[in-house]
């Protein structure tokens, strides 16, 4: 049966300040390509044409994808309140032989070109301690257990692939979990982890470190795409550089302020710490 794909693009990407105040992270241009557009092209090159995108934050900015790529948009009205389980449950009826993707991932090659028969989750290797979802694998790379945190381990990173045999029971478990309010702050992966012994085996697809990139912060993006050092394509950053009479490359360490509401974040200029609070810049 032909594969389909679900791309989750509903979140606010709060760590990606201030760029995420201006557009969803999945619409960020990286090395000349928009992240979600690059992924859509890779899916189509692999023969996957049935694609839906679950949107929420700044949903209207994704509308052009319908005409350009023929995708369908599904709106998650709970995107700001709950975790990604709330996005997947919106489209659980579409789960079949299905790729589950995130809009802000950058793959250097096309990961969807591999012919998959088993359910799978792509994985990277962590040297030393990590807080990621770590995989306990058998000799054939099937996942037996997942732990939160570990050491020198393969961990979940990138796309997942559900076979129809996996999707059928998982849809029921997902819907049951979401009915309980306490589960709505979870990731859909937590449903898998909690019921791993009730589901068909999922295989780890091991990737090299340079095959997948995810940019949690602007500083991380600058390491990969150095054009962002001098020009972050941000109205907010441009105004800050003008006000502080500095070059954009002198602004760094952007991070969300945990205790504030609105467009508030912290950053450094040269050796000084600043707070940006809804248009005002304050020296900390």
C-alpha atoms as a printed R data frame, in Angstrom:
    type eleno elety resid chain resno      x      y      z
1   ATOM     1    CA   UNK     A     1  0.000  0.000  0.000
2   ATOM     2    CA   UNK     A     2  1.230  3.478 -0.832
3   ATOM     3    CA   UNK     A     3  2.740  5.598  1.931
4   ATOM     4    CA   UNK     A     4  1.354  8.876  3.194
5   ATOM     5    CA   UNK     A     5  2.862 11.497  5.510
6   ATOM     6    CA   UNK     A     6  1.863 13.731  8.410
7   ATOM     7    CA   UNK     A     7  4.022 16.762  9.180
8   ATOM     8    CA   UNK     A     8  3.535 18.317 12.608
9   ATOM     9    CA   UNK     A     9  3.985 22.098 12.440
10  ATOM    10    CA   UNK     A    10  1.711 23.435 15.177
11  ATOM    11    CA   UNK     A    11  4.127 24.445 17.946
12  ATOM    12    CA   UNK     A    12  5.430 27.874 18.923
13  ATOM    13    CA   UNK     A    13  9.139 26.898 19.062
14  ATOM    14    CA   UNK     A    14  9.627 29.154 22.078
15  ATOM    15    CA   UNK     A    15 13.385 28.477 22.311
16  ATOM    16    CA   UNK     A    16 13.882 29.825 18.778
17  ATOM    17    CA   UNK     A    17 13.401 33.445 19.874
18  ATOM    18    CA   UNK     A    18 13.165 36.012 18.446
19  ATOM    19    CA   UNK     A    19 12.767 34.452 14.995
20  ATOM    20    CA   UNK     A    20  9.793 32.403 16.172
21  ATOM    21    CA   UNK     A    21  7.944 35.627 17.046
22  ATOM    22    CA   UNK     A    22  7.907 36.510 13.366
23  ATOM    23    CA   UNK     A    23  7.089 33.176 11.735
24  ATOM    24    CA   UNK     A    24  6.871 29.452 12.554
25  ATOM    25    CA   UNK     A    25 10.258 27.739 12.693
26  ATOM    26    CA   UNK     A    26  9.298 25.351  9.904
27  ATOM    27    CA   UNK     A    27  9.183 28.340  7.528
28  ATOM    28    CA   UNK     A    28 12.771 29.349  8.287
29  ATOM    29    CA   UNK     A    29 15.070 29.466  5.284
30  ATOM    30    CA   UNK     A    30 18.208 27.375  5.759
31  ATOM    31    CA   UNK     A    31 20.935 27.394  3.117
32  ATOM    32    CA   UNK     A    32 18.519 28.771  0.548
33  ATOM    33    CA   UNK     A    33 15.596 26.418  1.247
34  ATOM    34    CA   UNK     A    34 12.574 26.719  3.521
35  ATOM    35    CA   UNK     A    35 12.725 23.860  6.032
36  ATOM    36    CA   UNK     A    36  9.248 22.445  5.472
37  ATOM    37    CA   UNK     A    37  9.505 22.929  1.701
38  ATOM    38    CA   UNK     A    38 12.759 20.954  1.604
39  ATOM    39    CA   UNK     A    39 11.079 18.133  3.509
40  ATOM    40    CA   UNK     A    40  8.007 18.204  1.251
41  ATOM    41    CA   UNK     A    41 10.256 17.914 -1.794
42  ATOM    42    CA   UNK     A    42 12.090 14.961 -0.244
43  ATOM    43    CA   UNK     A    43  8.798 13.205  0.504
44  ATOM    44    CA   UNK     A    44  7.535 13.740 -3.032
45  ATOM    45    CA   UNK     A    45 10.839 12.532 -4.498
46  ATOM    46    CA   UNK     A    46 10.287  9.332 -2.473
47  ATOM    47    CA   UNK     A    47  6.840  8.918 -4.030
48  ATOM    48    CA   UNK     A    48  4.840 10.236 -1.063
49  ATOM    49    CA   UNK     A    49  2.204 12.630 -2.434
50  ATOM    50    CA   UNK     A    50 -0.555 12.249  0.176
51  ATOM    51    CA   UNK     A    51  0.641 14.721  2.802
52  ATOM    52    CA   UNK     A    52 -1.153 16.666  5.505
53  ATOM    53    CA   UNK     A    53  0.379 19.338  7.713
54  ATOM    54    CA   UNK     A    54 -0.962 19.887 11.224
55  ATOM    55    CA   UNK     A    55 -0.773 23.613 11.952
56  ATOM    56    CA   UNK     A    56 -1.588 25.834 14.923
57  ATOM    57    CA   UNK     A    57  0.735 28.742 15.706
58  ATOM    58    CA   UNK     A    58  0.553 31.329 12.888
59  ATOM    59    CA   UNK     A    59 -1.392 28.771 10.870
60  ATOM    60    CA   UNK     A    60 -2.215 31.248  8.109
61  ATOM    61    CA   UNK     A    61  1.459 31.467  7.101
62  ATOM    62    CA   UNK     A    62  1.355 27.838  5.918
63  ATOM    63    CA   UNK     A    63 -1.647 28.374  3.614
64  ATOM    64    CA   UNK     A    64  0.494 28.836  0.470
65  ATOM    65    CA   UNK     A    65  1.665 25.224  0.755
66  ATOM    66    CA   UNK     A    66 -1.753 23.997 -0.373
67  ATOM    67    CA   UNK     A    67 -1.317 25.523 -3.839
68  ATOM    68    CA   UNK     A    68  2.447 25.055 -4.095
69  ATOM    69    CA   UNK     A    69  2.632 21.441 -2.914
70  ATOM    70    CA   UNK     A    70 -0.955 20.174 -2.868
71  ATOM    71    CA   UNK     A    71 -0.896 19.417  0.849
72  ATOM    72    CA   UNK     A    72 -3.876 19.553  3.185
73  ATOM    73    CA   UNK     A    73 -3.740 21.644  6.348
74  ATOM    74    CA   UNK     A    74 -5.359 20.437  9.577
75  ATOM    75    CA   UNK     A    75 -5.728 22.987 12.380
76  ATOM    76    CA   UNK     A    76 -4.932 22.041 15.975
77  ATOM    77    CA   UNK     A    77 -6.748 24.554 18.159
78  ATOM    78    CA   UNK     A    78 -5.043 23.167 21.272
79  ATOM    79    CA   UNK     A    79 -1.483 23.795 20.046
80  ATOM    80    CA   UNK     A    80 -0.704 26.389 22.748
81  ATOM    81    CA   UNK     A    81 -2.095 24.342 25.633
82  ATOM    82    CA   UNK     A    82 -1.006 20.752 24.974
83  ATOM    83    CA   UNK     A    83  1.975 18.876 23.548
84  ATOM    84    CA   UNK     A    84  2.360 17.130 20.187
85  ATOM    85    CA   UNK     A    85 -0.050 14.363 21.196
86  ATOM    86    CA   UNK     A    86 -2.779 16.945 20.511
87  ATOM    87    CA   UNK     A    87 -1.566 17.307 16.923
88  ATOM    88    CA   UNK     A    88 -1.350 13.617 16.075
89  ATOM    89    CA   UNK     A    89 -4.728 12.819 17.616
90  ATOM    90    CA   UNK     A    90 -6.288 15.327 15.175
91  ATOM    91    CA   UNK     A    91 -5.209 13.150 12.258
92  ATOM    92    CA   UNK     A    92 -5.201  9.670 13.781
93  ATOM    93    CA   UNK     A    93 -7.710  8.521 11.150
94  ATOM    94    CA   UNK     A    94 -4.957  9.057  8.546
95  ATOM    95    CA   UNK     A    95 -2.493  6.701 10.208
96  ATOM    96    CA   UNK     A    96 -1.778  3.801  7.900
97  ATOM    97    CA   UNK     A    97  1.600  3.273  6.213
98  ATOM    98    CA   UNK     A    98  2.598  6.696  7.388
99  ATOM    99    CA   UNK     A    99  5.659  8.880  7.897
100 ATOM   100    CA   UNK     A   100  5.377 11.125 10.982
101 ATOM   101    CA   UNK     A   101  7.584 14.192 10.544
102 ATOM   102    CA   UNK     A   102  8.400 17.515 12.193
103 ATOM   103    CA   UNK     A   103  8.395 20.626 10.034
104 ATOM   104    CA   UNK     A   104 11.679 22.020 11.382
105 ATOM   105    CA   UNK     A   105 14.015 19.094 10.676
106 ATOM   106    CA   UNK     A   106 16.775 19.432  8.098
107 ATOM   107    CA   UNK     A   107 17.984 16.198  6.468
108 ATOM   108    CA   UNK     A   108 21.156 16.441  4.390
109 ATOM   109    CA   UNK     A   109 20.041 13.450  2.323
110 ATOM   110    CA   UNK     A   110 16.596 12.064  1.613
111 ATOM   111    CA   UNK     A   111 15.667  9.788  4.547
112 ATOM   112    CA   UNK     A   112 12.318  8.835  3.011
113 ATOM   113    CA   UNK     A   113 13.850  7.108 -0.007
114 ATOM   114    CA   UNK     A   114 14.627  3.944  1.961
115 ATOM   115    CA   UNK     A   115 12.066  1.202  1.451
116 ATOM   116    CA   UNK     A   116 10.557  0.410  4.850
117 ATOM   117    CA   UNK     A   117  8.407 -2.580  5.706
118 ATOM   118    CA   UNK     A   118  8.702 -2.466  9.495
119 ATOM   119    CA   UNK     A   119  7.663  0.449 11.660
120 ATOM   120    CA   UNK     A   120 10.696  2.580 12.403
121 ATOM   121    CA   UNK     A   121 12.064  5.577 14.249
122 ATOM   122    CA   UNK     A   122 15.208  7.339 13.071
123 ATOM   123    CA   UNK     A   123 17.958  7.617 15.659
124 ATOM   124    CA   UNK     A   124 21.198  9.425 16.423
125 ATOM   125    CA   UNK     A   125 23.966  8.329 18.777
126 ATOM   126    CA   UNK     A   126 24.753 10.288 21.936
127 ATOM   127    CA   UNK     A   127 28.252 10.089 23.306
128 ATOM   128    CA   UNK     A   128 28.185 10.484 27.085
129 ATOM   129    CA   UNK     A   129 25.152 11.557 29.097
130 ATOM   130    CA   UNK     A   130 21.939 12.650 27.388
131 ATOM   131    CA   UNK     A   131 18.392 13.531 28.456
132 ATOM   132    CA   UNK     A   132 16.903 12.281 25.191
133 ATOM   133    CA   UNK     A   133 14.613  9.263 24.727
134 ATOM   134    CA   UNK     A   134 17.217  6.482 24.606
135 ATOM   135    CA   UNK     A   135 16.665  3.154 22.858
136 ATOM   136    CA   UNK     A   136 17.411 -0.363 24.068
137 ATOM   137    CA   UNK     A   137 17.906 -2.397 20.883
138 ATOM   138    CA   UNK     A   138 18.168 -6.077 20.053
139 ATOM   139    CA   UNK     A   139 20.669 -7.552 17.598
140 ATOM   140    CA   UNK     A   140 18.414 -6.593 14.646
141 ATOM   141    CA   UNK     A   141 17.987 -2.978 15.865
142 ATOM   142    CA   UNK     A   142 14.406 -3.476 16.978
143 ATOM   143    CA   UNK     A   143 13.413 -1.333 19.963
144 ATOM   144    CA   UNK     A   144 12.716 -3.285 23.150
145 ATOM   145    CA   UNK     A   145 12.568 -0.410 25.609
146 ATOM   146    CA   UNK     A   146 12.838  3.378 25.722
147 ATOM   147    CA   UNK     A   147 14.262  5.262 28.693
148 ATOM   148    CA   UNK     A   148 14.243  8.984 29.390
149 ATOM   149    CA   UNK     A   149 17.928  9.777 29.543
150 ATOM   150    CA   UNK     A   150 20.940  7.507 29.240
151 ATOM   151    CA   UNK     A   151 24.584  7.300 28.332
152 ATOM   152    CA   UNK     A   152 26.383  6.330 25.119
153 ATOM   153    CA   UNK     A   153 23.097  5.357 23.517
154 ATOM   154    CA   UNK     A   154 21.021  5.659 20.373
155 ATOM   155    CA   UNK     A   155 18.115  8.040 20.881
156 ATOM   156    CA   UNK     A   156 14.933  9.040 19.041
157 ATOM   157    CA   UNK     A   157 15.613 11.813 16.543
158 ATOM   158    CA   UNK     A   158 13.856 12.746 13.320
159 ATOM   159    CA   UNK     A   159 11.022 10.938 11.602
160 ATOM   160    CA   UNK     A   160  8.955  7.898 12.534
161 ATOM   161    CA   UNK     A   161  7.317  5.428 10.176
162 ATOM   162    CA   UNK     A   162  4.168  3.507 11.087
163 ATOM   163    CA   UNK     A   163  3.219  0.375  9.181
164 ATOM   164    CA   UNK     A   164 -0.502 -0.284  8.865
165 ATOM   165    CA   UNK     A   165 -0.098 -3.170 11.334
166 ATOM   166    CA   UNK     A   166  1.313 -0.696 13.854
167 ATOM   167    CA   UNK     A   167 -1.171  2.095 13.092
168 ATOM   168    CA   UNK     A   168 -4.280  0.014 13.702
169 ATOM   169    CA   UNK     A   169 -3.720 -0.608 17.451
170 ATOM   170    CA   UNK     A   170 -1.839  2.660 17.986
171 ATOM   171    CA   UNK     A   171 -4.803  4.774 16.870
172 ATOM   172    CA   UNK     A   172 -6.929  3.249 19.613
173 ATOM   173    CA   UNK     A   173 -4.245  3.720 22.273
174 ATOM   174    CA   UNK     A   174 -3.668  7.323 21.196
175 ATOM   175    CA   UNK     A   175 -7.360  8.192 21.387
176 ATOM   176    CA   UNK     A   176 -7.733  6.509 24.770
177 ATOM   177    CA   UNK     A   177 -4.725  8.346 26.194
178 ATOM   178    CA   UNK     A   178 -5.926 11.726 24.936
179 ATOM   179    CA   UNK     A   179 -9.277 11.397 26.650
180 ATOM   180    CA   UNK     A   180 -7.486 11.846 29.984
181 ATOM   181    CA   UNK     A   181 -6.442 15.436 30.671
182 ATOM   182    CA   UNK     A   182 -3.243 14.356 32.454
183 ATOM   183    CA   UNK     A   183 -1.911 12.779 29.247
184 ATOM   184    CA   UNK     A   184 -2.335 15.835 27.050
185 ATOM   185    CA   UNK     A   185  0.982 17.352 28.089
186 ATOM   186    CA   UNK     A   186  2.742 14.276 26.744
187 ATOM   187    CA   UNK     A   187  4.393 13.576 23.424
188 ATOM   188    CA   UNK     A   188  2.768 10.982 21.190
189 ATOM   189    CA   UNK     A   189  5.997  9.031 21.708
190 ATOM   190    CA   UNK     A   190  5.006  8.608 25.365
191 ATOM   191    CA   UNK     A   191  1.936  6.644 24.262
192 ATOM   192    CA   UNK     A   192  4.231  4.353 22.282
193 ATOM   193    CA   UNK     A   193  6.634  3.974 25.225
194 ATOM   194    CA   UNK     A   194  3.831  3.226 27.695
195 ATOM   195    CA   UNK     A   195  2.375  0.522 25.441
196 ATOM   196    CA   UNK     A   196  5.520 -0.746 23.717
197 ATOM   197    CA   UNK     A   197  4.779 -4.384 24.604
198 ATOM   198    CA   UNK     A   198  1.286 -4.151 23.096
199 ATOM   199    CA   UNK     A   199  2.444 -2.884 19.705
200 ATOM   200    CA   UNK     A   200  4.312 -4.428 16.762
201 ATOM   201    CA   UNK     A   201  8.067 -4.002 16.954
202 ATOM   202    CA   UNK     A   202  9.587 -0.726 15.783
203 ATOM   203    CA   UNK     A   203 13.075 -0.670 14.286
204 ATOM   204    CA   UNK     A   204 15.717  2.003 14.849
205 ATOM   205    CA   UNK     A   205 17.034  3.549 11.636
206 ATOM   206    CA   UNK     A   206 20.537  4.607 12.662
207 ATOM   207    CA   UNK     A   207 21.735  7.873 11.139
208 ATOM   208    CA   UNK     A   208 25.133  9.550 11.117
209 ATOM   209    CA   UNK     A   209 25.411 12.837 13.018
210 ATOM   210    CA   UNK     A   210 25.605 14.866  9.807
211 ATOM   211    CA   UNK     A   211 22.384 13.427  8.364
212 ATOM   212    CA   UNK     A   212 19.928 15.312 10.602
213 ATOM   213    CA   UNK     A   213 19.954 18.821 12.037
214 ATOM   214    CA   UNK     A   214 17.451 20.458 14.365
215 ATOM   215    CA   UNK     A   215 17.970 24.067 15.363
216 ATOM   216    CA   UNK     A   216 16.584 24.787 18.806
217 ATOM   217    CA   UNK     A   217 18.114 28.266 18.975
218 ATOM   218    CA   UNK     A   218 19.344 30.956 16.621
219 ATOM   219    CA   UNK     A   219 22.888 30.315 17.836
220 ATOM   220    CA   UNK     A   220 22.602 26.680 16.718
221 ATOM   221    CA   UNK     A   221 21.293 27.751 13.312
222 ATOM   222    CA   UNK     A   222 24.238 30.155 12.917
223 ATOM   223    CA   UNK     A   223 26.666 27.252 13.342
224 ATOM   224    CA   UNK     A   224 25.059 25.480 10.379
225 ATOM   225    CA   UNK     A   225 24.123 28.431  8.154
226 ATOM   226    CA   UNK     A   226 26.710 31.132  8.736
227 ATOM   227    CA   UNK     A   227 24.783 33.725  6.718
228 ATOM   228    CA   UNK     A   228 22.612 34.169  9.822
229 ATOM   229    CA   UNK     A   229 25.588 35.570 11.754
230 ATOM   230    CA   UNK     A   230 25.486 38.892  9.917
231 ATOM   231    CA   UNK     A   231 21.831 38.818  8.854
232 ATOM   232    CA   UNK     A   232 19.267 36.938 10.934
233 ATOM   233    CA   UNK     A   233 16.378 37.922  8.625
234 ATOM   234    CA   UNK     A   234 14.644 39.334 11.692
235 ATOM   235    CA   UNK     A   235 12.982 42.722 12.056
236 ATOM   236    CA   UNK     A   236 13.390 42.482 15.829
237 ATOM   237    CA   UNK     A   237 17.121 41.752 15.693
238 ATOM   238    CA   UNK     A   238 17.653 44.497 13.141
239 ATOM   239    CA   UNK     A   239 15.958 47.017 15.448
240 ATOM   240    CA   UNK     A   240 18.052 45.836 18.414
241 ATOM   241    CA   UNK     A   241 21.296 46.253 16.463
242 ATOM   242    CA   UNK     A   242 20.257 49.753 15.428
243 ATOM   243    CA   UNK     A   243 19.294 50.736 18.961
244 ATOM   244    CA   UNK     A   244 22.471 49.332 20.541
245 ATOM   245    CA   UNK     A   245 24.598 50.600 17.644
246 ATOM   246    CA   UNK     A   246 26.182 47.225 17.041
247 ATOM   247    CA   UNK     A   247 26.415 44.656 14.261
248 ATOM   248    CA   UNK     A   248 24.086 41.652 14.306
249 ATOM   249    CA   UNK     A   249 27.025 39.304 14.769
250 ATOM   250    CA   UNK     A   250 27.604 40.886 18.209
251 ATOM   251    CA   UNK     A   251 24.143 39.765 19.353
252 ATOM   252    CA   UNK     A   252 23.968 36.197 20.595
253 ATOM   253    CA   UNK     A   253 22.766 33.821 23.361
254 ATOM   254    CA   UNK     A   254 19.105 34.483 22.589
255 ATOM   255    CA   UNK     A   255 16.830 32.639 25.008
256 ATOM   256    CA   UNK     A   256 13.240 32.772 26.192
257 ATOM   257    CA   UNK     A   257 12.540 34.488 29.500
258 ATOM   258    CA   UNK     A   258 10.763 31.832 31.541
259 ATOM   259    CA   UNK     A   259  8.876 34.140 33.896
260 ATOM   260    CA   UNK     A   260  7.478 36.671 31.432
261 ATOM   261    CA   UNK     A   261  4.556 36.843 29.016
262 ATOM   262    CA   UNK     A   262  4.503 38.359 25.582
263 ATOM   263    CA   UNK     A   263  7.523 38.947 23.353
264 ATOM   264    CA   UNK     A   264 10.178 38.759 26.043
265 ATOM   265    CA   UNK     A   265 13.618 37.206 25.727
266 ATOM   266    CA   UNK     A   266 17.184 37.540 26.982
267 ATOM   267    CA   UNK     A   267 20.320 38.015 24.911
268 ATOM   268    CA   UNK     A   268 23.909 39.170 25.013
269 ATOM   269    CA   UNK     A   269 25.592 42.024 23.202
270 ATOM   270    CA   UNK     A   270 29.361 41.811 23.467
271 ATOM   271    CA   UNK     A   271 29.837 41.032 27.193
272 ATOM   272    CA   UNK     A   272 26.594 42.600 28.434
273 ATOM   273    CA   UNK     A   273 23.289 40.893 29.238
274 ATOM   274    CA   UNK     A   274 20.036 42.430 28.039
275 ATOM   275    CA   UNK     A   275 16.324 41.771 28.190
276 ATOM   276    CA   UNK     A   276 14.004 42.534 25.302
277 ATOM   277    CA   UNK     A   277 10.474 43.069 26.641
278 ATOM   278    CA   UNK     A   278  7.752 43.827 24.096
279 ATOM   279    CA   UNK     A   279  9.813 46.375 22.224
280 ATOM   280    CA   UNK     A   280 11.892 47.722 25.108
281 ATOM   281    CA   UNK     A   281 15.563 46.840 25.653
282 ATOM   282    CA   UNK     A   282 16.790 46.741 29.262
283 ATOM   283    CA   UNK     A   283 20.361 46.233 30.490
284 ATOM   284    CA   UNK     A   284 20.399 43.422 33.041
